[in-house]
Short mmCIF file of C-alpha atoms in Angstrom, two decimals:
data_model
loop_
_atom_site.label_atom_id
_atom_site.label_comp_id
_atom_site.label_asym_id
_atom_site.label_seq_id
_atom_site.Cartn_x
_atom_site.Cartn_y
_atom_site.Cartn_z
CA VAL A 273 -14.53 -12.48 -45.55
CA VAL A 274 -11.64 -10.00 -45.45
CA ALA A 275 -9.12 -12.77 -44.67
CA ARG A 276 -10.48 -14.94 -47.55
CA LEU A 277 -10.32 -12.00 -49.92
CA ALA A 278 -6.77 -11.33 -48.79
CA ARG A 279 -5.77 -14.98 -49.41
CA THR A 280 -7.49 -14.91 -52.77
CA LEU A 281 -5.51 -11.84 -53.73
CA GLY A 282 -2.35 -13.34 -52.36
CA ILE A 283 -1.99 -10.74 -49.64
CA ALA A 284 -1.06 -12.02 -46.20
CA ILE A 285 -3.19 -9.92 -43.90
CA SER A 286 -4.29 -11.21 -40.57
CA LEU A 287 -7.83 -10.50 -39.44
CA SER A 288 -6.63 -9.47 -36.02
CA ARG A 289 -4.35 -6.84 -37.59
CA ILE A 290 -7.26 -5.43 -39.58
CA LEU A 291 -9.46 -5.29 -36.51
CA LYS A 292 -6.70 -3.74 -34.46
CA SER A 293 -6.14 -1.15 -37.18
CA ALA A 294 -9.87 -0.42 -37.33
CA MET A 295 -10.02 0.01 -33.55
CA ASN A 296 -7.02 2.36 -33.70
CA ARG A 297 -8.79 4.41 -36.38
CA ARG A 298 -11.95 4.60 -34.26
CA TRP A 299 -9.93 5.54 -31.19
CA SER A 300 -8.01 8.13 -33.19
CA LEU A 301 -11.25 9.56 -34.58
CA ALA A 302 -12.77 9.71 -31.09
CA MET A 303 -9.69 11.46 -29.72
CA LEU A 304 -9.70 13.88 -32.66
CA LEU A 305 -13.33 14.77 -31.92
CA VAL A 306 -12.56 15.31 -28.22
CA LEU A 307 -9.49 17.38 -28.95
CA THR A 308 -11.28 19.57 -31.49
CA THR A 309 -14.36 20.24 -29.31
CA LEU A 310 -12.64 20.57 -25.93
CA PRO A 311 -11.03 23.97 -26.64
CA SER A 312 -14.37 25.48 -27.61
CA LEU A 313 -15.99 24.14 -24.43
CA LEU A 314 -13.14 25.50 -22.34
CA LEU A 315 -13.29 28.87 -24.11
CA ALA A 316 -17.04 29.11 -23.52
CA ALA A 317 -16.48 28.59 -19.79
CA ALA A 318 -13.52 31.00 -19.84
CA ASP A 319 -15.66 33.66 -21.54
CA VAL A 320 -17.77 33.90 -18.39
CA ASP A 321 -16.45 36.79 -16.30
CA ALA A 322 -14.92 35.48 -13.06
CA ALA A 323 -16.95 37.99 -11.03
CA ALA A 324 -20.32 36.76 -12.34
CA ARG A 325 -20.34 33.44 -10.46
CA PRO A 326 -19.70 34.89 -6.98
CA ALA A 327 -22.37 37.56 -7.61
CA ALA A 328 -24.85 34.81 -8.48
CA ILE A 329 -23.97 32.75 -5.40
CA GLU A 330 -24.29 35.77 -3.08
CA TRP A 331 -27.68 36.61 -4.59
CA LEU A 332 -28.87 33.00 -4.27
CA LYS A 333 -27.83 32.95 -0.60
CA LYS A 334 -30.27 35.79 0.01
CA VAL A 335 -33.07 33.96 -1.77
CA ASP A 336 -32.19 30.70 0.02
CA THR A 337 -32.61 32.42 3.39
CA SER A 338 -35.90 34.12 2.33
CA ASN A 339 -34.23 37.54 2.27
CA TYR A 340 -36.22 38.50 -0.80
CA SER A 341 -36.01 42.25 -0.23
CA GLY A 342 -32.23 41.90 0.10
CA SER A 343 -32.11 39.97 -3.17
CA TRP A 344 -34.16 42.72 -4.83
CA ASP A 345 -31.82 45.39 -3.41
CA SER A 346 -28.78 43.62 -4.90
CA ALA A 347 -30.44 42.82 -8.25
CA ALA A 348 -29.67 44.56 -11.56
CA SER A 349 -31.33 47.87 -12.35
CA MET A 350 -33.32 46.22 -15.17
CA PHE A 351 -34.69 43.70 -12.65
CA LYS A 352 -35.72 46.47 -10.27
CA SER A 353 -37.38 48.48 -13.02
CA ALA A 354 -39.38 45.41 -14.11
CA VAL A 355 -40.74 44.42 -10.69
CA SER A 356 -41.33 46.27 -7.43
CA VAL A 357 -39.81 44.98 -4.21
CA GLN A 358 -43.28 44.06 -2.92
CA ALA A 359 -44.17 42.14 -6.09
CA TRP A 360 -40.80 40.35 -6.00
CA GLU A 361 -41.20 39.36 -2.35
CA LYS A 362 -44.66 37.94 -3.05
CA ALA A 363 -43.59 36.07 -6.21
CA ALA A 364 -40.38 34.69 -4.70
CA GLN A 365 -42.17 33.56 -1.54
CA SER A 366 -44.90 31.80 -3.52
CA VAL A 367 -42.35 29.91 -5.65
CA ARG A 368 -39.59 29.13 -3.15
CA ALA A 369 -41.50 28.36 0.07
CA PRO A 370 -43.16 25.16 -1.27
CA LEU A 371 -39.77 23.82 -2.35
CA GLY A 372 -38.45 23.75 1.21
CA THR A 373 -34.85 24.21 2.24
CA LEU A 374 -31.93 23.96 -0.15
CA ARG A 375 -30.17 20.57 -0.03
CA SER A 376 -27.56 20.99 -2.79
CA ARG A 377 -26.69 23.09 -5.83
CA ALA A 378 -24.16 22.36 -8.58
CA GLU A 379 -23.37 24.46 -11.61
CA LYS A 380 -24.70 22.85 -14.75
CA SER A 381 -23.69 25.43 -17.37
CA ALA A 382 -22.37 28.94 -17.82
CA THR A 383 -22.77 30.93 -21.02
CA ALA A 384 -21.59 34.43 -21.83
CA SER A 385 -23.52 36.49 -24.36
CA SER A 386 -23.84 40.05 -25.62
CA THR A 387 -27.47 39.62 -26.69
CA LEU A 388 -30.55 38.07 -25.13
CA PRO A 389 -34.12 37.96 -26.45
CA GLY A 390 -36.13 40.97 -25.24
CA ALA A 391 -33.12 42.66 -23.63
CA PRO A 392 -30.84 45.45 -24.85
CA ASP A 393 -27.38 44.47 -26.05
CA GLY A 394 -24.89 44.27 -23.20
CA LYS A 395 -22.79 41.83 -21.20
CA TYR A 396 -24.75 38.86 -19.95
CA VAL A 397 -24.02 35.55 -18.27
CA VAL A 398 -26.60 32.77 -18.04
CA LEU A 399 -25.86 30.30 -15.25
CA GLN A 400 -27.79 27.09 -14.72
CA TYR A 401 -27.66 25.02 -11.56
CA ASP A 402 -28.87 21.50 -10.85
CA THR A 403 -30.55 22.04 -7.50
CA VAL A 404 -32.07 19.75 -4.90
CA PHE A 405 -34.62 21.14 -2.44
CA GLU A 406 -36.26 19.47 0.52
CA ASN A 407 -39.53 19.05 -1.41
CA LYS A 408 -38.21 18.89 -4.99
CA ALA A 409 -35.49 16.39 -5.78
CA ALA A 410 -34.55 17.70 -9.20
CA ALA A 411 -34.80 21.36 -10.14
CA VAL A 412 -32.90 23.55 -12.57
CA GLU A 413 -32.32 27.15 -11.51
CA THR A 414 -31.47 29.61 -14.26
CA LEU A 415 -29.98 32.98 -13.42
CA THR A 416 -29.30 35.69 -15.93
CA LEU A 417 -26.72 38.21 -14.81
CA THR A 418 -25.81 41.47 -16.44
CA GLN A 419 -22.97 43.88 -15.94
CA ASP A 420 -24.84 46.82 -14.46
CA ARG A 421 -24.09 50.52 -14.97
CA ASP A 422 -21.59 50.50 -12.11
CA GLY A 423 -19.66 47.61 -13.71
CA HIS A 424 -20.75 45.02 -11.13
CA TRP A 425 -22.44 41.78 -12.12
CA ARG A 426 -26.02 41.60 -10.85
CA VAL A 427 -28.93 39.20 -11.29
CA ALA A 428 -31.39 40.37 -13.92
CA GLY A 429 -33.52 37.22 -14.10
CA TYR A 430 -34.29 34.10 -12.09
CA PHE A 431 -36.23 31.01 -13.14
CA ILE A 432 -36.81 27.60 -11.53
CA LYS A 433 -37.91 24.58 -13.52
#
């Protein structure tokens, strides 16, 4: 249709040139979208304090080895004020034991924030991990970390889905 219209109008345009041009425009548009969104994705990851991830991993190691009282000891003050060590040990045991041993864990997302629902304003990092356990092939662990009074990042919340 385009080639016939071009001949009718006396314009020598080849169909392959039009298609090639259209593909170049699509490719250019796709690259433009990637290049405009990539910096914001990289900045979001860069906004996460470098000390938050190691704090999360160290805390998870305690939970992974059933050292629930140790994980409570190293948790954020807001975590400790919300749940006693005995209540945490009981809750963590009831949730983690049926899952079995950890097989793998890979970071899924990391988000920095200064506000969270139901929490006072502060410095927060929400980390999500795709996790595989012995008895659960696909789980998502969500950790909320906060920069505690002493300036160290500590886990303030933990959720498994």
